[in-house]
mmCIF file of C-alpha atoms and ligand atoms in Angstrom:
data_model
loop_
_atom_site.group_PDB
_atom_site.id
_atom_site.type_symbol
_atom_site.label_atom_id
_atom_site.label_comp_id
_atom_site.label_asym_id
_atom_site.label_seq_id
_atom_site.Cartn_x
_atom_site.Cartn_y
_atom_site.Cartn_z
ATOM 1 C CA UNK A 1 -30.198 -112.674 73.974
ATOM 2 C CA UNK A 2 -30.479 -115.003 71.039
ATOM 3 C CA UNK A 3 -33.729 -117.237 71.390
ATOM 4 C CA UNK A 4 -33.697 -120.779 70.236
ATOM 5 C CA UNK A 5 -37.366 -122.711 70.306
ATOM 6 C CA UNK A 6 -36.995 -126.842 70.091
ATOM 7 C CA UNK A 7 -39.839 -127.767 68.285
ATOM 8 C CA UNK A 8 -39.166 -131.127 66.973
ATOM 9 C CA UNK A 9 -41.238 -134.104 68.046
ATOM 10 C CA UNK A 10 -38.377 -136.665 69.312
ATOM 11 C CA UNK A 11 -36.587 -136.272 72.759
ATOM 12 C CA UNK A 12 -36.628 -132.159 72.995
ATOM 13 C CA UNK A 13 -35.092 -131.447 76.187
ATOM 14 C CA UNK A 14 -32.109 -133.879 75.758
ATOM 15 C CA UNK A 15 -31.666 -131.425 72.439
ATOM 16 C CA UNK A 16 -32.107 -128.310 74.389
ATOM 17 C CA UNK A 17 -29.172 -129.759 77.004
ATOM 18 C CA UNK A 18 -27.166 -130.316 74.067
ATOM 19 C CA UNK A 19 -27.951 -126.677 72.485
ATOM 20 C CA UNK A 20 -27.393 -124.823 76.022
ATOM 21 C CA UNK A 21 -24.121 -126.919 76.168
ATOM 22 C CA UNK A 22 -23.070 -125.172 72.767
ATOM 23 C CA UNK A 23 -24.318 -122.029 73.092
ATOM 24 C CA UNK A 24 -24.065 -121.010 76.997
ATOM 25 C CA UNK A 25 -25.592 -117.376 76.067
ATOM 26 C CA UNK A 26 -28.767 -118.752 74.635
ATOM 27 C CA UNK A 27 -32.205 -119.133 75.638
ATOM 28 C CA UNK A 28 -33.232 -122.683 74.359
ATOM 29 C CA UNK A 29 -36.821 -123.162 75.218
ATOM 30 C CA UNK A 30 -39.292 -126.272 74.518
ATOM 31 C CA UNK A 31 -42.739 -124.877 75.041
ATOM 32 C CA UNK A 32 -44.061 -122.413 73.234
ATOM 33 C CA UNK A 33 -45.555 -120.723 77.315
ATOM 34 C CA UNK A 34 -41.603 -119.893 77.366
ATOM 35 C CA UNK A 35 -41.863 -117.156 74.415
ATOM 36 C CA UNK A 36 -43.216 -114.200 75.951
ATOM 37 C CA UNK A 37 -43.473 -111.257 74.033
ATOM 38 C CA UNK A 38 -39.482 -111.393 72.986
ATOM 39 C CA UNK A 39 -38.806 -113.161 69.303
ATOM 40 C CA UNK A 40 -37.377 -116.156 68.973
ATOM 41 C CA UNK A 41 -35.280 -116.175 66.105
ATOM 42 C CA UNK A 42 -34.670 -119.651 65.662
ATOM 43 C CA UNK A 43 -36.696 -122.852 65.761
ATOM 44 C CA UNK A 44 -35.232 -126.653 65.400
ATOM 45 C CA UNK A 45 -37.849 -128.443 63.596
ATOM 46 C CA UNK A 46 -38.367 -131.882 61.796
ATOM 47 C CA UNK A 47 -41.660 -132.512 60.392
ATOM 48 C CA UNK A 48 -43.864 -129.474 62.335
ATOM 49 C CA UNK A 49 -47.589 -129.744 62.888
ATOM 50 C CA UNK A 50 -49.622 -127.140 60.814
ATOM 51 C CA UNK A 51 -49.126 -123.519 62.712
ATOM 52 C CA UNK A 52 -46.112 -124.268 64.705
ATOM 53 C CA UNK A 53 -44.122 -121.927 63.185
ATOM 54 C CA UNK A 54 -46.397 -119.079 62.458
ATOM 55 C CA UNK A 55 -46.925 -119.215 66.251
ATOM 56 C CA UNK A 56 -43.482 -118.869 66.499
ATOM 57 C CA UNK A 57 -43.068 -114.413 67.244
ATOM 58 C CA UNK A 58 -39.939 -113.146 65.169
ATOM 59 C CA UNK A 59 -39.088 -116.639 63.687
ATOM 60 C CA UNK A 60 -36.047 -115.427 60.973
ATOM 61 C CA UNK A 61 -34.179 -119.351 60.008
ATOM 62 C CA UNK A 62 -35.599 -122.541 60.304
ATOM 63 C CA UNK A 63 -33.217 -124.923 61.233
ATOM 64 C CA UNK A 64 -34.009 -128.587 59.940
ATOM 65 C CA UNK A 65 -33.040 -131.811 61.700
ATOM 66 C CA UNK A 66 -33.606 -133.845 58.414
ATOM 67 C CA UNK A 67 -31.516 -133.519 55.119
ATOM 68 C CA UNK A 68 -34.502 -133.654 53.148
ATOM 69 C CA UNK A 69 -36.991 -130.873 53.501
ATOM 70 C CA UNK A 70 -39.460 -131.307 51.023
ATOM 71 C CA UNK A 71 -42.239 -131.173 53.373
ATOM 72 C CA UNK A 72 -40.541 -128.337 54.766
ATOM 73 C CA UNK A 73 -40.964 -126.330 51.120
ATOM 74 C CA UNK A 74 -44.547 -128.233 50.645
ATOM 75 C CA UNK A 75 -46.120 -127.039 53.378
ATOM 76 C CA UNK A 76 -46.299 -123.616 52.961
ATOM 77 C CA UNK A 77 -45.671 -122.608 56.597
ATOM 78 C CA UNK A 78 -41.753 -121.555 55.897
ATOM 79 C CA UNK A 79 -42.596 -117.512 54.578
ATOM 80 C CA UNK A 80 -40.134 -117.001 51.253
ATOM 81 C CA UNK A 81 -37.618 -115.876 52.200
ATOM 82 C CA UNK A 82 -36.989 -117.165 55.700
ATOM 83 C CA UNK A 83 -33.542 -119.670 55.380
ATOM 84 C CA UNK A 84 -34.007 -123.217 56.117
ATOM 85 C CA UNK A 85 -31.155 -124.780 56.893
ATOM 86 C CA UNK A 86 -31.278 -128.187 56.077
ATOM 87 C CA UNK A 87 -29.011 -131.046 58.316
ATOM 88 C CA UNK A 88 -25.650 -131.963 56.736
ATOM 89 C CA UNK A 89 -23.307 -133.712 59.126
ATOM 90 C CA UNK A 90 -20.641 -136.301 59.658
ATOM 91 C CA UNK A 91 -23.013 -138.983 61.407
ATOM 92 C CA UNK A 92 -25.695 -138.933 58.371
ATOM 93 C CA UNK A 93 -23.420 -139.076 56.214
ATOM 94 C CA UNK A 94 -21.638 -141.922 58.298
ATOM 95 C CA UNK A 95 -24.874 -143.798 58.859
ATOM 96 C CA UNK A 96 -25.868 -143.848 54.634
ATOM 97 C CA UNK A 97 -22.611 -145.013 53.658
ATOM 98 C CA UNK A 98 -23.022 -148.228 56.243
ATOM 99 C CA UNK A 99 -26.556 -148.725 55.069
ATOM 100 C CA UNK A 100 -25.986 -148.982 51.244
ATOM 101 C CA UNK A 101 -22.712 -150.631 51.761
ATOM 102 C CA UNK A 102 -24.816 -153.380 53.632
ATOM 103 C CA UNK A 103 -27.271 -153.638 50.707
ATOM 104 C CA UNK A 104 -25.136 -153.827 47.853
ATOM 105 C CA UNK A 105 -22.220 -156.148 49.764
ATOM 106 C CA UNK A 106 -25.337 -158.776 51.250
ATOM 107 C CA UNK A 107 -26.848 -158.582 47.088
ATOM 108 C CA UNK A 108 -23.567 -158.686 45.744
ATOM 109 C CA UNK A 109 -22.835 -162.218 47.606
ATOM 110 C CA UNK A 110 -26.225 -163.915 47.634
ATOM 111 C CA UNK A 111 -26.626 -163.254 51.385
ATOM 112 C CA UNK A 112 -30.335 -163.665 51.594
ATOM 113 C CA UNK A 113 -30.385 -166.718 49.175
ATOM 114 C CA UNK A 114 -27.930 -168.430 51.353
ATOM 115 C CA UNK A 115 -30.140 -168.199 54.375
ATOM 116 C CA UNK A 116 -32.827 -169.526 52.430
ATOM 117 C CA UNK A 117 -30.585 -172.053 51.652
ATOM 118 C CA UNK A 118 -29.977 -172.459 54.780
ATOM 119 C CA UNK A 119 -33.212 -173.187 56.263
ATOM 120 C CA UNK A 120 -33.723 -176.219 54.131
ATOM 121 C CA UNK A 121 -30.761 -177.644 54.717
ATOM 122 C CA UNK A 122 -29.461 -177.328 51.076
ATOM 123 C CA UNK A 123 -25.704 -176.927 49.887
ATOM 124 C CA UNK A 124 -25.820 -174.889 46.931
ATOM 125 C CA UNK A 125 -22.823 -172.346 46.190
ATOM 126 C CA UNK A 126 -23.958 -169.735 43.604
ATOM 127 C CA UNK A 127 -21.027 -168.424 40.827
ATOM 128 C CA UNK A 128 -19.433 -165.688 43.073
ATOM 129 C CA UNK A 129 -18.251 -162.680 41.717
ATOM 130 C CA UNK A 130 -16.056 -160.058 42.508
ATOM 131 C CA UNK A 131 -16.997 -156.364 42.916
ATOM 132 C CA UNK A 132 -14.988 -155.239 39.677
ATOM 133 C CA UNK A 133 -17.689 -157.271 37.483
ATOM 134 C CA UNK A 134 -20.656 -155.441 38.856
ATOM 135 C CA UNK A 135 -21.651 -151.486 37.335
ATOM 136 C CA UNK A 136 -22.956 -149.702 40.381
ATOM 137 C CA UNK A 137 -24.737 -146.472 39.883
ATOM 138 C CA UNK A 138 -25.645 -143.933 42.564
ATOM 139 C CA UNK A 139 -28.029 -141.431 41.859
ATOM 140 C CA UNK A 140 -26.630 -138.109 43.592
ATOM 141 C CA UNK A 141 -23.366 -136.465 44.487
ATOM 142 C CA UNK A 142 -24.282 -134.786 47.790
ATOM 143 C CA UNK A 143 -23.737 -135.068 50.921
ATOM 144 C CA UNK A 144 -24.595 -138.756 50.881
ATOM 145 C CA UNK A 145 -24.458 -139.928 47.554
ATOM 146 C CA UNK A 146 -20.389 -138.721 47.027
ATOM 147 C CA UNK A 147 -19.022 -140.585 50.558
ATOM 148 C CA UNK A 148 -21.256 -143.560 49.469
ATOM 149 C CA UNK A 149 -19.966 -143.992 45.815
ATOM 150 C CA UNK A 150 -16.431 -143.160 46.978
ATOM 151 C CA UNK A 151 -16.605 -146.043 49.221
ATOM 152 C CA UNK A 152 -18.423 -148.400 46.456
ATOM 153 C CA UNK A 153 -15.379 -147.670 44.264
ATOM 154 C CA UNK A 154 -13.118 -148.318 46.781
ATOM 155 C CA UNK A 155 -14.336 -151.766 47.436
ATOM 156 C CA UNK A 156 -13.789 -152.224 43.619
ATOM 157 C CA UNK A 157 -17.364 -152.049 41.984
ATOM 158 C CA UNK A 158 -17.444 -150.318 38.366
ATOM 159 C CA UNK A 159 -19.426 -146.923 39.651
ATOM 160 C CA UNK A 160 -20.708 -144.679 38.238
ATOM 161 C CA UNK A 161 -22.384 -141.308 40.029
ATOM 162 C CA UNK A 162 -25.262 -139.271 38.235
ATOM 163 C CA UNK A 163 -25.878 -135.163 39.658
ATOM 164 C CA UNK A 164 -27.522 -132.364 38.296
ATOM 165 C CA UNK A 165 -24.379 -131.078 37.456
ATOM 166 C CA UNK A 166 -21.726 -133.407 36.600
ATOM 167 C CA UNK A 167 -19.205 -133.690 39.783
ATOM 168 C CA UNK A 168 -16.197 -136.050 40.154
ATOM 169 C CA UNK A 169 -16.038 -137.978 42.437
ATOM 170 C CA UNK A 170 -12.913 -140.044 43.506
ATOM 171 C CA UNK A 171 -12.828 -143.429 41.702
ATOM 172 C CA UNK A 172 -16.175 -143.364 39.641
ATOM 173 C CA UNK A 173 -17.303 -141.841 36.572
ATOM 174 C CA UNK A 174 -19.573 -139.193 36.543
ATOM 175 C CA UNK A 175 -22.867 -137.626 34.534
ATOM 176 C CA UNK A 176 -24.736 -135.150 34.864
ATOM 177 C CA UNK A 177 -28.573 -133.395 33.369
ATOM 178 C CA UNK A 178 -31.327 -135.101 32.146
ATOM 179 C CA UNK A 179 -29.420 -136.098 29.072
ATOM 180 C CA UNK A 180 -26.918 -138.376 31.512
ATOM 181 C CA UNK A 181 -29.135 -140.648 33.079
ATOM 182 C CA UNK A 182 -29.682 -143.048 30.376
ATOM 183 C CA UNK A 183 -26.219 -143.100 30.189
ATOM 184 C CA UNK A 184 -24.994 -143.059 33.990
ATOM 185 C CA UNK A 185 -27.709 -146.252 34.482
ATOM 186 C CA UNK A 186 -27.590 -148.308 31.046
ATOM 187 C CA UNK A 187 -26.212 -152.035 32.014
ATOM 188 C CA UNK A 188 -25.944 -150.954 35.532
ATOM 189 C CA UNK A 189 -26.702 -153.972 38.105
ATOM 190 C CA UNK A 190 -26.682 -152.014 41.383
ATOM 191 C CA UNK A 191 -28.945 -148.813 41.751
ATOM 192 C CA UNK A 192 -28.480 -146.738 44.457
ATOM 193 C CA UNK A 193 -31.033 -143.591 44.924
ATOM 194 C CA UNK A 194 -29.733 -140.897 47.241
ATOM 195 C CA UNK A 195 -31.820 -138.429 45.372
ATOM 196 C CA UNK A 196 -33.352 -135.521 47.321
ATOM 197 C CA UNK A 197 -37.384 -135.254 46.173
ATOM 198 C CA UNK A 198 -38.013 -132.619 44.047
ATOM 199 C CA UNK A 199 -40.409 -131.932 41.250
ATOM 200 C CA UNK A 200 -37.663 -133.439 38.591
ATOM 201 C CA UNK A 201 -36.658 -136.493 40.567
ATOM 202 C CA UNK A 202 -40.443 -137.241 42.128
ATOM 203 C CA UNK A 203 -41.278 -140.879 40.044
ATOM 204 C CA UNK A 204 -37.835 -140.768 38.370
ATOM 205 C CA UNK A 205 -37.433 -144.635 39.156
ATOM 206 C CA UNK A 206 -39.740 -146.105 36.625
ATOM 207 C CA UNK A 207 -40.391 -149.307 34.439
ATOM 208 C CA UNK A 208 -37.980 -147.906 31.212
ATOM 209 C CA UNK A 209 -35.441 -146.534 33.854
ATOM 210 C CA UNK A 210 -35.593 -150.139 35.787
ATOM 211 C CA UNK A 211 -35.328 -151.886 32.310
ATOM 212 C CA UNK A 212 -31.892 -150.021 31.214
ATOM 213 C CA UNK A 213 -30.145 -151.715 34.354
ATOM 214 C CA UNK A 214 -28.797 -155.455 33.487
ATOM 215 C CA UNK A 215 -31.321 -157.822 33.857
ATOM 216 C CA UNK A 216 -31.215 -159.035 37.688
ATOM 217 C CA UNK A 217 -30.325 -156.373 39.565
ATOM 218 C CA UNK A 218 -30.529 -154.591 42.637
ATOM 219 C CA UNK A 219 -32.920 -151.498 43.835
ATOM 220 C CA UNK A 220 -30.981 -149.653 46.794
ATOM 221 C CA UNK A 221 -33.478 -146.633 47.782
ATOM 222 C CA UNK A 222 -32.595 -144.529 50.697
ATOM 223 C CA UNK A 223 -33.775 -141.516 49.589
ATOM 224 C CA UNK A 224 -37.726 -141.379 49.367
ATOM 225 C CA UNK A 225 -40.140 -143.619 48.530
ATOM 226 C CA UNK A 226 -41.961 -141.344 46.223
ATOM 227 C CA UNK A 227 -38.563 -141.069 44.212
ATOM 228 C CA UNK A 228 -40.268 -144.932 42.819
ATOM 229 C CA UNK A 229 -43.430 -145.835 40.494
ATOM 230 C CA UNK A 230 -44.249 -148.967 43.315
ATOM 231 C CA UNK A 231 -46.333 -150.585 39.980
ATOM 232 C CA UNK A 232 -43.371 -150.447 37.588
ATOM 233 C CA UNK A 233 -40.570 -151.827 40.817
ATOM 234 C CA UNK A 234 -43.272 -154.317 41.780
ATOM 235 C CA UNK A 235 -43.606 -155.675 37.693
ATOM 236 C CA UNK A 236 -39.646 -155.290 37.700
ATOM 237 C CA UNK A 237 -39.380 -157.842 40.544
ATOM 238 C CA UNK A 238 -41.721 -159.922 39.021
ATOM 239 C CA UNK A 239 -40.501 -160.520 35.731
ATOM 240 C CA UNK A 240 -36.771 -160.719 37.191
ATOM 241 C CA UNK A 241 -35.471 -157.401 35.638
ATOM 242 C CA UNK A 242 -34.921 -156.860 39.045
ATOM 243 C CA UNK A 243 -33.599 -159.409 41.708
ATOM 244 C CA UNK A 244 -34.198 -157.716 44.861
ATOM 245 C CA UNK A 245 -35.364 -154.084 45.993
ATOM 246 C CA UNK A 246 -33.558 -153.036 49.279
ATOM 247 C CA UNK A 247 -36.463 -149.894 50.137
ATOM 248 C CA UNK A 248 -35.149 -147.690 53.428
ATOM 249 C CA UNK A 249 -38.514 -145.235 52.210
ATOM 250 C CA UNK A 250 -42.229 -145.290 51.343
ATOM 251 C CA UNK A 251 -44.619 -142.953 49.993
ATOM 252 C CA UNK A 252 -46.458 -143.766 53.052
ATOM 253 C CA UNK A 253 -44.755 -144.158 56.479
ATOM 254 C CA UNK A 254 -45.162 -146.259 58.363
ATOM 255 C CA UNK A 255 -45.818 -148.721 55.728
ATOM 256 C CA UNK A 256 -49.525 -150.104 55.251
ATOM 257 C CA UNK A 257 -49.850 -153.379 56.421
ATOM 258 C CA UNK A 258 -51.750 -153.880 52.944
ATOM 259 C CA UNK A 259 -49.214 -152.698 50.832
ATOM 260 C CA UNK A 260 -47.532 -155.323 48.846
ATOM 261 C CA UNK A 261 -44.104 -154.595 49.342
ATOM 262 C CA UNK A 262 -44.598 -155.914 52.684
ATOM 263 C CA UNK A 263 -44.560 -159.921 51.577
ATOM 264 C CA UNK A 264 -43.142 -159.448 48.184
ATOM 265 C CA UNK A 265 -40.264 -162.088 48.457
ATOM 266 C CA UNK A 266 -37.528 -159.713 46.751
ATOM 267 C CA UNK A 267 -37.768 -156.981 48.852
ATOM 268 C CA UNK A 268 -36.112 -155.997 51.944
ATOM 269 C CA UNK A 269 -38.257 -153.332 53.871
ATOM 270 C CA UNK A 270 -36.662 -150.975 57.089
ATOM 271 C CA UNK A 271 -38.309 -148.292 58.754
ATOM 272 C CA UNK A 272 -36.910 -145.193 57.637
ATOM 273 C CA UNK A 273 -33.764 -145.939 59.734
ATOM 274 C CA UNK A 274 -30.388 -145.749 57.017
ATOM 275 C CA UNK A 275 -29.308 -142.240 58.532
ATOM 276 C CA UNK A 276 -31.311 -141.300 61.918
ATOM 277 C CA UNK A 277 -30.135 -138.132 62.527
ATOM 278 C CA UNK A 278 -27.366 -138.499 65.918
ATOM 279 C CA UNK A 279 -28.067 -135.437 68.177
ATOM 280 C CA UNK A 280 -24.525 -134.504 69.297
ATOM 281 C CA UNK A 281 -23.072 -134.169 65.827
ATOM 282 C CA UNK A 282 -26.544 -132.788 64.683
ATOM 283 C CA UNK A 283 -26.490 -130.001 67.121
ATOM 284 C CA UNK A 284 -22.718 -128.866 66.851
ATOM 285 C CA UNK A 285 -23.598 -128.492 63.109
ATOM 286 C CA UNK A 286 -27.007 -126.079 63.921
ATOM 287 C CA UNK A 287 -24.882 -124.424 66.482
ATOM 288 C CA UNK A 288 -22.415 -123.626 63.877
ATOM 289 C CA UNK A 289 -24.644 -121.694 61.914
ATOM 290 C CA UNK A 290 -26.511 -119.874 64.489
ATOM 291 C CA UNK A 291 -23.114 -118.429 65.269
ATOM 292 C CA UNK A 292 -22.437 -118.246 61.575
ATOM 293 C CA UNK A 293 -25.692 -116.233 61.131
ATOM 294 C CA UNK A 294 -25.325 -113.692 64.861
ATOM 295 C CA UNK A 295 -21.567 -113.349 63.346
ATOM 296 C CA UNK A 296 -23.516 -111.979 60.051
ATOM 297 C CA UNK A 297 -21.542 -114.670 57.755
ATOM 298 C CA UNK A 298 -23.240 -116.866 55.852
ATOM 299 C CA UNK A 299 -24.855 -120.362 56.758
ATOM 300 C CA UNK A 300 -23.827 -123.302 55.104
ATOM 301 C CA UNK A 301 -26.388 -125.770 53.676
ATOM 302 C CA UNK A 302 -29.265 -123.145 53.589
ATOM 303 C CA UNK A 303 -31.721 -124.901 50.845
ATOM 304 C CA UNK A 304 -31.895 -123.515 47.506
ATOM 305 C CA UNK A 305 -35.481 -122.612 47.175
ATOM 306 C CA UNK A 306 -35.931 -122.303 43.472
ATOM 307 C CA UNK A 307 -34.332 -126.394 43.160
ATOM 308 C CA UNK A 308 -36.425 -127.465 45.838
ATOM 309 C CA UNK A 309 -33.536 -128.860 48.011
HETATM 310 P P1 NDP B 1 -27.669 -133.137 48.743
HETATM 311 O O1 NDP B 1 -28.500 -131.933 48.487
HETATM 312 O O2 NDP B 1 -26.367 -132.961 49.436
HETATM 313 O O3 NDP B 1 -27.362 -133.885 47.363
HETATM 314 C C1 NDP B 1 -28.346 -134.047 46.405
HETATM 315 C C2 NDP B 1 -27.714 -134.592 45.141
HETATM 316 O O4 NDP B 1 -28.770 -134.886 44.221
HETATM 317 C C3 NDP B 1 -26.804 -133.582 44.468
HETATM 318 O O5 NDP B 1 -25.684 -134.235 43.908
HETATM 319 C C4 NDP B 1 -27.694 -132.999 43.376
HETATM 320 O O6 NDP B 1 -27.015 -132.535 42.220
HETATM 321 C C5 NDP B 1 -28.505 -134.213 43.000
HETATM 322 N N1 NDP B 1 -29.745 -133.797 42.338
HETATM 323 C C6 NDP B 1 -30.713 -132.999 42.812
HETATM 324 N N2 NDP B 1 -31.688 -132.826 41.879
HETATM 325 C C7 NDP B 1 -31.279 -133.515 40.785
HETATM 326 C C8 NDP B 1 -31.828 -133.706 39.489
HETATM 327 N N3 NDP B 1 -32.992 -133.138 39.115
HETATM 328 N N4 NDP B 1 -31.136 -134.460 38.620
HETATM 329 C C9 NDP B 1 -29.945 -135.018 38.964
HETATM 330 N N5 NDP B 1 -29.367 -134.882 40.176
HETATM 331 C C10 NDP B 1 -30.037 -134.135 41.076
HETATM 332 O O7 NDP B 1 -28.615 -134.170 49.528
HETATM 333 P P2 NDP B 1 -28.142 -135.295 50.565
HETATM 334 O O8 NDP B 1 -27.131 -136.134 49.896
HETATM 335 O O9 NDP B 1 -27.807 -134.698 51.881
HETATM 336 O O10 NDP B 1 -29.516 -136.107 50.800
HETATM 337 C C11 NDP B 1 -30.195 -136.743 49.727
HETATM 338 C C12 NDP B 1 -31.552 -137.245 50.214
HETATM 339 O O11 NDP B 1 -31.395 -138.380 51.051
HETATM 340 C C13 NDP B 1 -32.328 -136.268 51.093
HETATM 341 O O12 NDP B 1 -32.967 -135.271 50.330
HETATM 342 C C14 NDP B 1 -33.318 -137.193 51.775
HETATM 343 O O13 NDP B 1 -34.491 -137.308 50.999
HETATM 344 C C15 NDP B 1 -32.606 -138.539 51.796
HETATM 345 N N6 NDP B 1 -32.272 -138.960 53.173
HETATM 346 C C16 NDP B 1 -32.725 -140.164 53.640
HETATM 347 C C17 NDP B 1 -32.409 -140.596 54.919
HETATM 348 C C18 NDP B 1 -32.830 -141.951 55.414
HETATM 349 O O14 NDP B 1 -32.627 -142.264 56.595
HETATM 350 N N7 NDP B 1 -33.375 -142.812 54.580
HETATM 351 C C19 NDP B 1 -31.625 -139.758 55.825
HETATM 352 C C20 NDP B 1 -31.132 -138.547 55.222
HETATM 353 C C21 NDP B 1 -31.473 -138.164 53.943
HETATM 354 P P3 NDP B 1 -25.949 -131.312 42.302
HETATM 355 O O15 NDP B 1 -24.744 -131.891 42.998
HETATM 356 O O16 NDP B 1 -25.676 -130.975 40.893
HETATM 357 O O17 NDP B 1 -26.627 -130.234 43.112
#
C-alpha cells in the first residue's frame, strides 16, 4: 500500500482528509508513531524542521506545498537524487495574477495618493494615464510570471517579460539570458519580480538595475525578498527613482519590527500572502503525480536540481 506522511506545519489532518479523499487506497498518516517499520514513500512538506525527513524510513519524492523550494535545495536534508516536486497549480497561479494586478492597477491610478488626499480634505486630480503609456516588465515566464504578464497586456500596458530562455508570451515582448535584462527593463515604469531564488537571480534587483527603469516607478516583488539589495530599493525610494515598492517578501519573515521598510512612506508591506497555497487544488495536483509516479510515468514540475528551481 502506497504510504503518504503529512508533514507540513499548517492544518495537517484537513490535508490528510483531502489526500484520503483522492487516493482511497492510501495510507496518509500525520505522526511520524504511524510509520512502523513499512516505508513511506512520500512526504508533503513546506518548510521541514531539521531531521524530518531523514526520519522519514524509505522516503523516495518529496512533494512540496510551496512553488519555491530553495530552502528545500539549501538545506541539505533532500538526498540527490530524491525528486522534489515543487507546487504548480491553478489557485497560485490564480492568487499572483490578482495580487500584482492590484499593485500595478492601485500605482498606475494614484490610489494611495488619493487617500492621502483624502484624509486632508484636499481636491487634487493627478494627470491620469492610460495603461498603453506605461512599460511594464515582469521578471519570469513561469508558472506565475506568464498568466500575470498575459493579463498586464491585456489590460493594455506596454509589457515586456524577461526568462532564462526567451518564451513568448501572448501580447508582450519577450528576452531572455543575462544579456536581455538591460534590455527587457531599460525605461520600464512597472517592475514586477516573479523570479524563483537561485544563485543567478539572489540580489538581482539592485541600485543600476532600479536606475534603468523610468524615473518614478513602481517595485512589484512577489517572489522573495532576497531577490532585492534593501540599501539600493531603500536609496531608490529616496531619491524618487522609485515611487513606491509594493514588497509581498522579506529576507526575514516575519518582518523585524526595526526594519525600515516598515514606516518607509513608499512602501506597501503584506505578509507573505500574494499566492497562499489553496489545499483542494493543491492536493489534486500532488495526487496527480503520486499516481503519475505508482503508474511509472513521469511527474510534472519535479525541480531541476542543477538550476536550483
Ligand atoms: P517557475 O519555475 O514556473 O518560473 C520561473 C521563471 O523564472 C521561468 O520563466 C524561468 O526561466 C525564470 N528564471 C529562472 N532563473 C532565471 C535566470 N537566472 N534568469 C532569467 N530568468 C530566470 O516559477 P513560478 O512562476 O512557479 O514561481 C516563481 C517564484 O514565485 C517562486 O520560486 C517563489 O519564490 C515565488 N512565489 C511567491 C509566492 C508568494 O505568495 N509571494 C507564492 C508562490 C511563489 P525559464 O522559463 O527559461 O526556465
Amino acid at each position: 500500500m502506497t504510504r503518504i506522511y503529512i508533514a507540513s506545519k499548517g492544518d495537517r489532518a484537513g490535508l490528510a482528509a483531502l489526500f484520503r479523499a483522492a487516493l482511497p487506497d492510501a495510507e496518509v498518516m500525520i505522526d511520524p508513531s504511524e510509520f512502523g517499520d513499512r516505508p513511506v514513500s512520500f512526504a508533503v512538506v513546506g518548510r521541514p524542521d531539521p531531521g524530518t525527513l531523514a526520519a522519514i524510513p524509505g522516503l523516495e519524492v518529496v512533494l512540496s506545498l510551496n512553488a519555491g523550494v530553495e530552502h528545500l535545495l539549501s538545506s541539505g536534508e533532500v538526498p540527490d537524487g530524491m525528486p522534489i516536486v515543487r507546487m504548480v497549480d491553478d489557485g497560485l497561479a490564480a492568487g499572483m495574477t490578482e495580487w500584482v494586478a492590484a499593485q500595478v492597477m492601485a500605482w498606475h491610478r494614484n490610489i494611495l495618493p488619493y487617500v492621502r488626499l483624502q484624509a486632508k480634505g484636499t481636491w487634487s486630480p493627478f494627470r491620469e494615464k492610460l495603461a498603453s503609456e506605461r512599460i511594464v516588465t515582469v521578471l519570469g515566464a513561469g508558472a506565475l510570471g506568464r498568466p500575470a504578464a498575459e493579463l498586464l497586456a491585456h489590460i493594455g500596458f506596454q509589457t515586456r517579460v524577461w526568462s532564462r530562455t526567451a518564451r513568448p508570451v501572448a501580447g508582450a515582448t519577450s528576452f531572455g539570458g543575462p544579456d536581455g535584462l538591460r534590455d527587457a527593463v531599460d525605461g520600464a515604469d512597472v517592475l514586477v519580480n516573479l523570479l524563483p531564488l537561485t544563485e543567478q537571480t539572489r540580489d538581482l534587483i539592485d541600485g543600476p538595475l532600479l536606475t534603468a527603469m523610468a524615473k518614478g516607478g513602481l517595485l512589484v516583488n512577489g517572489a522573495r525578498g532576497a531577490h532585492v539589495v534593501d540599501a539600493d530599493l531603500l536609496a531608490a525610494l529616496d531619491s524618487g527613482q522609485l515611487s513606491l515598492a509594493a514588497l509581498d517578501v522579506f529576507r526575514t519573515e516575519p518582518l523585524p519590527s526595526a526594519d525600515p521598510l516598515w514606516s518607509h512612506p513608499a512602501v506597501l508591506v503584506s505578509p507573505h500572502v500574494a499566492a497562499p497555497t489553496h489545499p483542494a487544488p493543491a492536493v489534486a495536483e500532488m495526487a496527480a503525480n503520486v499516481r503519475r509516479y505508482l503508474a511509472g510515468q513521469p511527474m510534472h514540475n519535479v525541480v531541476d536540481r542543477n538550476a536550483g528551481y
